Amino acid sequence: MKVEEFTTFDRVEETIQIQVQQDRSVLIPSIISGYKVDQVFTSNDLPEVVTARYIGLAKDKRKGGHPTYIVEPTTKILRLRGENAYDNGPGILNRICRKLFSDEGVLTARSVKKSDLKRFDYKHESYRYWLASHEVELYDNTSEYNLYKVRNGRISYNRLYNLQGINQTREGAVRAVIVLQTKVTNTENRTDIKWVEL
């Protein structure tokens, strides 16, 4: 994707079209996901062109930011189970997004996280997708290890395992956040910018 090297904040587009590179795939081995079989995600799990919505600027180390967009979730479901899924879940999600969306003009692609939800109106969407964010619940006699998910506009956490040895298989789509290489130069002293983690 061709992008400008520099732009100003008022020229950042609210929506963009991203051409998905064909013939890309990423293997998620069962030993990493905890699920009973290996899983493969490919560029066929997305439309050839996806619409991406602006959610903010990712701040870089040298004053300024990069336009950041969220795309629709994959049509394929990722299944995760147990301790390996808890430990590796965010890395698996980020790996899928990087593999499917890395391209010329893209600084980075990663999975959506819980902190990103403050930047767009997820509550009025009917998607079910993983968030690359953990949660541990502590109780008197156990701990439960969860990975966050959005389900029909609500945040939930899905228990993958607990200290009593109960493992559960959970499923959700994968949703990417894409940061463009374009540098937005006039960000100093502005209070109207939504900043997003790089």
PDB file of C-alpha atoms in Angstrom:
ATOM      1  CA  MET A   1       0.000   0.000   0.000  1.00  0.00           C
ATOM      2  CA  LYS A   2       1.384   3.386  -0.959  1.00  0.00           C
ATOM      3  CA  VAL A   3       1.302   5.978   1.807  1.00  0.00           C
ATOM      4  CA  GLU A   4       2.660   9.481   2.172  1.00  0.00           C
ATOM      5  CA  GLU A   5       5.845   9.889   4.187  1.00  0.00           C
ATOM      6  CA  PHE A   6       4.417  12.863   6.120  1.00  0.00           C
ATOM      7  CA  THR A   7       0.978  14.373   6.630  1.00  0.00           C
ATOM      8  CA  THR A   8      -0.852  16.732   8.971  1.00  0.00           C
ATOM      9  CA  PHE A   9      -3.484  15.764  11.534  1.00  0.00           C
ATOM     10  CA  ASP A  10      -6.360  17.373   9.584  1.00  0.00           C
ATOM     11  CA  ARG A  11      -5.497  15.270   6.516  1.00  0.00           C
ATOM     12  CA  VAL A  12      -5.722  11.895   8.272  1.00  0.00           C
ATOM     13  CA  GLU A  13      -8.490   9.863   6.607  1.00  0.00           C
ATOM     14  CA  GLU A  14     -11.354   8.445   8.701  1.00  0.00           C
ATOM     15  CA  THR A  15     -11.564   5.264   6.619  1.00  0.00           C
ATOM     16  CA  ILE A  16      -9.125   3.621   4.231  1.00  0.00           C
ATOM     17  CA  GLN A  17      -9.224   0.577   1.959  1.00  0.00           C
ATOM     18  CA  ILE A  18      -6.496  -2.015   2.470  1.00  0.00           C
ATOM     19  CA  GLN A  19      -5.679  -4.574  -0.202  1.00  0.00           C
ATOM     20  CA  VAL A  20      -5.034  -7.913   1.518  1.00  0.00           C
ATOM     21  CA  GLN A  21      -1.984  -9.622   0.074  1.00  0.00           C
ATOM     22  CA  GLN A  22      -2.958 -13.017  -1.303  1.00  0.00           C
ATOM     23  CA  ASP A  23      -1.275 -16.384  -0.679  1.00  0.00           C
ATOM     24  CA  ARG A  24      -0.309 -15.593   2.898  1.00  0.00           C
ATOM     25  CA  SER A  25      -0.710 -18.113   5.688  1.00  0.00           C
ATOM     26  CA  VAL A  26       0.364 -18.653   9.262  1.00  0.00           C
ATOM     27  CA  LEU A  27       0.399 -21.966  11.112  1.00  0.00           C
ATOM     28  CA  ILE A  28      -0.560 -22.035  14.791  1.00  0.00           C
ATOM     29  CA  PRO A  29       0.750 -25.347  16.208  1.00  0.00           C
ATOM     30  CA  SER A  30      -1.469 -27.155  18.696  1.00  0.00           C
ATOM     31  CA  ILE A  31       1.313 -27.188  21.297  1.00  0.00           C
ATOM     32  CA  ILE A  32       1.234 -23.378  21.359  1.00  0.00           C
ATOM     33  CA  SER A  33      -2.552 -22.861  21.253  1.00  0.00           C
ATOM     34  CA  GLY A  34      -3.410 -25.794  23.531  1.00  0.00           C
ATOM     35  CA  TYR A  35      -6.113 -26.814  21.047  1.00  0.00           C
ATOM     36  CA  LYS A  36      -6.190 -30.434  19.820  1.00  0.00           C
ATOM     37  CA  VAL A  37      -5.122 -29.703  16.227  1.00  0.00           C
ATOM     38  CA  ASP A  38      -2.916 -27.236  14.392  1.00  0.00           C
ATOM     39  CA  GLN A  39      -4.748 -24.208  13.001  1.00  0.00           C
ATOM     40  CA  VAL A  40      -3.964 -22.281   9.821  1.00  0.00           C
ATOM     41  CA  PHE A  41      -5.000 -18.709   9.034  1.00  0.00           C
ATOM     42  CA  THR A  42      -4.711 -17.449   5.477  1.00  0.00           C
ATOM     43  CA  SER A  43      -5.443 -14.314   3.488  1.00  0.00           C
ATOM     44  CA  ASN A  44      -8.591 -16.171   2.315  1.00  0.00           C
ATOM     45  CA  ASP A  45      -9.997 -15.638   5.821  1.00  0.00           C
ATOM     46  CA  LEU A  46     -10.413 -11.958   4.897  1.00  0.00           C
ATOM     47  CA  PRO A  47     -12.007 -10.138   1.967  1.00  0.00           C
ATOM     48  CA  GLU A  48      -9.569  -9.109  -0.799  1.00  0.00           C
ATOM     49  CA  VAL A  49     -10.074  -5.491   0.267  1.00  0.00           C
ATOM     50  CA  VAL A  50     -10.893  -4.544   3.866  1.00  0.00           C
ATOM     51  CA  THR A  51     -12.202  -1.248   5.147  1.00  0.00           C
ATOM     52  CA  ALA A  52     -10.236   0.118   8.078  1.00  0.00           C
ATOM     53  CA  ARG A  53     -11.518   2.809  10.474  1.00  0.00           C
ATOM     54  CA  TYR A  54      -9.314   5.411  12.127  1.00  0.00           C
ATOM     55  CA  ILE A  55      -9.009   5.013  15.923  1.00  0.00           C
ATOM     56  CA  GLY A  56      -6.143   7.374  16.783  1.00  0.00           C
ATOM     57  CA  LEU A  57      -2.438   8.030  16.436  1.00  0.00           C
ATOM     58  CA  ALA A  58       0.311   5.725  17.654  1.00  0.00           C
ATOM     59  CA  LYS A  59       2.942   7.903  19.312  1.00  0.00           C
ATOM     60  CA  ASP A  60       6.503   7.407  18.187  1.00  0.00           C
ATOM     61  CA  LYS A  61       9.696   8.265  20.078  1.00  0.00           C
ATOM     62  CA  ARG A  62      10.289  11.466  18.128  1.00  0.00           C
ATOM     63  CA  LYS A  63       7.276  13.734  18.717  1.00  0.00           C
ATOM     64  CA  GLY A  64       4.535  12.828  16.361  1.00  0.00           C
ATOM     65  CA  GLY A  65       2.378   9.887  15.564  1.00  0.00           C
ATOM     66  CA  HIS A  66       1.219   7.430  12.955  1.00  0.00           C
ATOM     67  CA  PRO A  67      -2.405   6.946  11.803  1.00  0.00           C
ATOM     68  CA  THR A  68      -3.859   3.810  13.350  1.00  0.00           C
ATOM     69  CA  TYR A  69      -6.833   1.852  12.028  1.00  0.00           C
ATOM     70  CA  ILE A  70      -8.964  -1.103  13.058  1.00  0.00           C
ATOM     71  CA  VAL A  71     -10.239  -3.650  10.542  1.00  0.00           C
ATOM     72  CA  GLU A  72     -13.067  -6.153  10.649  1.00  0.00           C
ATOM     73  CA  PRO A  73     -12.417  -9.533  12.308  1.00  0.00           C
ATOM     74  CA  THR A  74     -11.374 -12.632  10.388  1.00  0.00           C
ATOM     75  CA  THR A  75     -14.105 -14.984   9.246  1.00  0.00           C
ATOM     76  CA  LYS A  76     -12.142 -17.898  10.692  1.00  0.00           C
ATOM     77  CA  ILE A  77     -12.264 -18.684  14.405  1.00  0.00           C
ATOM     78  CA  LEU A  78      -9.157 -19.195  16.573  1.00  0.00           C
ATOM     79  CA  ARG A  79      -9.547 -21.856  19.264  1.00  0.00           C
ATOM     80  CA  LEU A  80      -7.479 -21.631  22.433  1.00  0.00           C
ATOM     81  CA  ARG A  81      -7.254 -24.004  25.395  1.00  0.00           C
ATOM     82  CA  GLY A  82      -5.465 -24.270  28.713  1.00  0.00           C
ATOM     83  CA  GLU A  83      -2.241 -22.891  30.151  1.00  0.00           C
ATOM     84  CA  ASN A  84      -0.377 -22.747  26.838  1.00  0.00           C
ATOM     85  CA  ALA A  85      -3.188 -20.655  25.370  1.00  0.00           C
ATOM     86  CA  TYR A  86      -3.086 -18.251  28.304  1.00  0.00           C
ATOM     87  CA  ASP A  87       0.700 -17.862  28.056  1.00  0.00           C
ATOM     88  CA  ASN A  88       0.818 -17.638  24.256  1.00  0.00           C
ATOM     89  CA  GLY A  89      -2.579 -16.147  23.368  1.00  0.00           C
ATOM     90  CA  PRO A  90      -1.559 -12.497  22.847  1.00  0.00           C
ATOM     91  CA  GLY A  91       1.526 -13.573  20.879  1.00  0.00           C
ATOM     92  CA  ILE A  92      -0.563 -15.866  18.665  1.00  0.00           C
ATOM     93  CA  LEU A  93      -3.054 -13.079  17.943  1.00  0.00           C
ATOM     94  CA  ASN A  94      -0.291 -10.588  17.119  1.00  0.00           C
ATOM     95  CA  ARG A  95       1.482 -13.130  14.912  1.00  0.00           C
ATOM     96  CA  ILE A  96      -1.652 -13.760  12.831  1.00  0.00           C
ATOM     97  CA  CYS A  97      -2.233 -10.026  12.355  1.00  0.00           C
ATOM     98  CA  ARG A  98       1.402  -9.329  11.410  1.00  0.00           C
ATOM     99  CA  LYS A  99       1.450 -12.151   8.887  1.00  0.00           C
ATOM    100  CA  LEU A 100      -1.825 -11.195   7.196  1.00  0.00           C
ATOM    101  CA  PHE A 101      -1.419  -7.398   7.180  1.00  0.00           C
ATOM    102  CA  SER A 102       2.306  -6.572   7.017  1.00  0.00           C
ATOM    103  CA  ASP A 103       2.907  -4.750   3.771  1.00  0.00           C
ATOM    104  CA  GLU A 104       4.609  -1.757   2.231  1.00  0.00           C
ATOM    105  CA  GLY A 105       3.346   1.352   4.014  1.00  0.00           C
ATOM    106  CA  VAL A 106       2.418  -0.530   7.205  1.00  0.00           C
ATOM    107  CA  LEU A 107       4.625   0.245  10.212  1.00  0.00           C
ATOM    108  CA  THR A 108       3.126  -2.564  12.257  1.00  0.00           C
ATOM    109  CA  ALA A 109       0.070  -4.778  12.504  1.00  0.00           C
ATOM    110  CA  ARG A 110      -1.051  -6.312  15.776  1.00  0.00           C
ATOM    111  CA  SER A 111      -4.126  -7.656  17.510  1.00  0.00           C
ATOM    112  CA  VAL A 112      -6.627  -5.320  19.104  1.00  0.00           C
ATOM    113  CA  LYS A 113      -6.146  -4.996  22.891  1.00  0.00           C
ATOM    114  CA  LYS A 114      -8.483  -4.027  25.703  1.00  0.00           C
ATOM    115  CA  SER A 115      -6.944  -0.528  25.852  1.00  0.00           C
ATOM    116  CA  ASP A 116      -7.872   0.047  22.177  1.00  0.00           C
ATOM    117  CA  LEU A 117     -11.581  -0.287  22.927  1.00  0.00           C
ATOM    118  CA  LYS A 118     -11.664   3.254  24.352  1.00  0.00           C
ATOM    119  CA  ARG A 119     -10.860   4.518  20.867  1.00  0.00           C
ATOM    120  CA  PHE A 120     -13.837   3.236  18.857  1.00  0.00           C
ATOM    121  CA  ASP A 121     -17.504   2.295  19.293  1.00  0.00           C
ATOM    122  CA  TYR A 122     -17.248  -1.476  19.707  1.00  0.00           C
ATOM    123  CA  LYS A 123     -20.482  -1.554  21.770  1.00  0.00           C
ATOM    124  CA  HIS A 124     -22.668  -1.260  18.680  1.00  0.00           C
ATOM    125  CA  GLU A 125     -20.977  -4.049  16.740  1.00  0.00           C
ATOM    126  CA  SER A 126     -22.098  -7.673  16.603  1.00  0.00           C
ATOM    127  CA  TYR A 127     -18.650  -9.288  16.337  1.00  0.00           C
ATOM    128  CA  ARG A 128     -16.970 -11.881  18.568  1.00  0.00           C
ATOM    129  CA  TYR A 129     -13.198 -11.556  18.696  1.00  0.00           C
ATOM    130  CA  TRP A 130     -10.211 -12.048  20.978  1.00  0.00           C
ATOM    131  CA  LEU A 131      -8.331  -9.230  22.665  1.00  0.00           C
ATOM    132  CA  ALA A 132      -4.587  -9.592  23.231  1.00  0.00           C
ATOM    133  CA  SER A 133      -5.083  -8.879  26.960  1.00  0.00           C
ATOM    134  CA  HIS A 134      -4.915 -11.195  30.003  1.00  0.00           C
ATOM    135  CA  GLU A 135      -6.769 -11.301  33.296  1.00  0.00           C
ATOM    136  CA  VAL A 136      -6.153 -13.432  36.394  1.00  0.00           C
ATOM    137  CA  GLU A 137      -8.988 -13.801  38.900  1.00  0.00           C
ATOM    138  CA  LEU A 138      -7.881 -14.662  42.442  1.00  0.00           C
ATOM    139  CA  TYR A 139     -10.189 -16.557  44.774  1.00  0.00           C
ATOM    140  CA  ASP A 140      -9.708 -18.115  48.234  1.00  0.00           C
ATOM    141  CA  ASN A 141      -8.793 -21.545  46.915  1.00  0.00           C
ATOM    142  CA  THR A 142      -7.957 -21.031  43.252  1.00  0.00           C
ATOM    143  CA  SER A 143      -6.859 -18.697  40.478  1.00  0.00           C
ATOM    144  CA  GLU A 144      -8.486 -18.528  37.073  1.00  0.00           C
ATOM    145  CA  TYR A 145      -6.521 -17.522  33.963  1.00  0.00           C
ATOM    146  CA  ASN A 146      -8.516 -15.660  31.325  1.00  0.00           C
ATOM    147  CA  LEU A 147      -8.064 -13.979  27.981  1.00  0.00           C
ATOM    148  CA  TYR A 148     -10.361 -11.056  27.163  1.00  0.00           C
ATOM    149  CA  LYS A 149     -12.828 -11.173  24.310  1.00  0.00           C
ATOM    150  CA  VAL A 150     -15.464  -8.876  22.840  1.00  0.00           C
ATOM    151  CA  ARG A 151     -18.799 -10.533  22.252  1.00  0.00           C
ATOM    152  CA  ASN A 152     -21.662  -8.590  20.667  1.00  0.00           C
ATOM    153  CA  GLY A 153     -20.511  -5.243  22.046  1.00  0.00           C
ATOM    154  CA  ARG A 154     -19.574  -6.425  25.536  1.00  0.00           C
ATOM    155  CA  ILE A 155     -16.191  -7.192  27.058  1.00  0.00           C
ATOM    156  CA  SER A 156     -15.865 -10.585  28.702  1.00  0.00           C
ATOM    157  CA  TYR A 157     -13.049 -12.747  29.851  1.00  0.00           C
ATOM    158  CA  ASN A 158     -12.864 -16.368  28.969  1.00  0.00           C
ATOM    159  CA  ARG A 159     -11.326 -18.812  31.412  1.00  0.00           C
ATOM    160  CA  LEU A 160      -8.729 -20.981  29.701  1.00  0.00           C
ATOM    161  CA  TYR A 161      -7.635 -22.855  32.845  1.00  0.00           C
ATOM    162  CA  ASN A 162      -7.522 -22.725  36.630  1.00  0.00           C
ATOM    163  CA  LEU A 163      -5.300 -24.117  39.354  1.00  0.00           C
ATOM    164  CA  GLN A 164      -7.641 -27.093  39.874  1.00  0.00           C
ATOM    165  CA  GLY A 165      -6.523 -28.373  36.468  1.00  0.00           C
ATOM    166  CA  ILE A 166      -9.686 -27.473  34.577  1.00  0.00           C
ATOM    167  CA  ASN A 167      -8.858 -26.546  30.981  1.00  0.00           C
ATOM    168  CA  GLN A 168     -11.431 -25.057  28.652  1.00  0.00           C
ATOM    169  CA  THR A 169     -11.529 -24.525  24.904  1.00  0.00           C
ATOM    170  CA  ARG A 170     -12.698 -21.063  23.890  1.00  0.00           C
ATOM    171  CA  GLU A 171     -13.050 -19.511  20.467  1.00  0.00           C
ATOM    172  CA  GLY A 172     -13.159 -16.124  18.795  1.00  0.00           C
ATOM    173  CA  ALA A 173     -12.150 -14.320  15.636  1.00  0.00           C
ATOM    174  CA  VAL A 174      -8.926 -12.319  15.232  1.00  0.00           C
ATOM    175  CA  ARG A 175      -9.102  -8.545  14.729  1.00  0.00           C
ATOM    176  CA  ALA A 176      -6.170  -6.418  13.621  1.00  0.00           C
ATOM    177  CA  VAL A 177      -5.023  -2.905  14.407  1.00  0.00           C
ATOM    178  CA  ILE A 178      -2.856  -1.445  11.639  1.00  0.00           C
ATOM    179  CA  VAL A 179      -0.390   1.412  12.103  1.00  0.00           C
ATOM    180  CA  LEU A 180       0.680   3.211   8.938  1.00  0.00           C
ATOM    181  CA  GLN A 181       4.231   4.431   8.295  1.00  0.00           C
ATOM    182  CA  THR A 182       2.922   7.919   7.508  1.00  0.00           C
ATOM    183  CA  LYS A 183       4.173  10.394  10.097  1.00  0.00           C
ATOM    184  CA  VAL A 184       1.719  13.015  11.367  1.00  0.00           C
ATOM    185  CA  THR A 185       3.809  16.055  12.127  1.00  0.00           C
ATOM    186  CA  ASN A 186       1.612  18.662  13.815  1.00  0.00           C
ATOM    187  CA  THR A 187       0.695  16.837  17.034  1.00  0.00           C
ATOM    188  CA  GLU A 188       2.315  19.073  19.657  1.00  0.00           C
ATOM    189  CA  ASN A 189       0.007  20.851  22.119  1.00  0.00           C
ATOM    190  CA  ARG A 190      -3.140  19.289  20.629  1.00  0.00           C
ATOM    191  CA  THR A 191      -5.821  18.041  22.999  1.00  0.00           C
ATOM    192  CA  ASP A 192      -8.072  16.462  20.361  1.00  0.00           C
ATOM    193  CA  ILE A 193      -5.815  13.505  19.520  1.00  0.00           C
ATOM    194  CA  LYS A 194      -6.672   9.975  20.639  1.00  0.00           C
ATOM    195  CA  TRP A 195      -3.360   8.278  21.361  1.00  0.00           C
ATOM    196  CA  VAL A 196      -3.075   4.523  20.786  1.00  0.00           C
ATOM    197  CA  GLU A 197      -0.367   2.145  21.960  1.00  0.00           C
ATOM    198  CA  LEU A 198       2.146   1.291  19.252  1.00  0.00           C
TER     199      LEU A 198
END
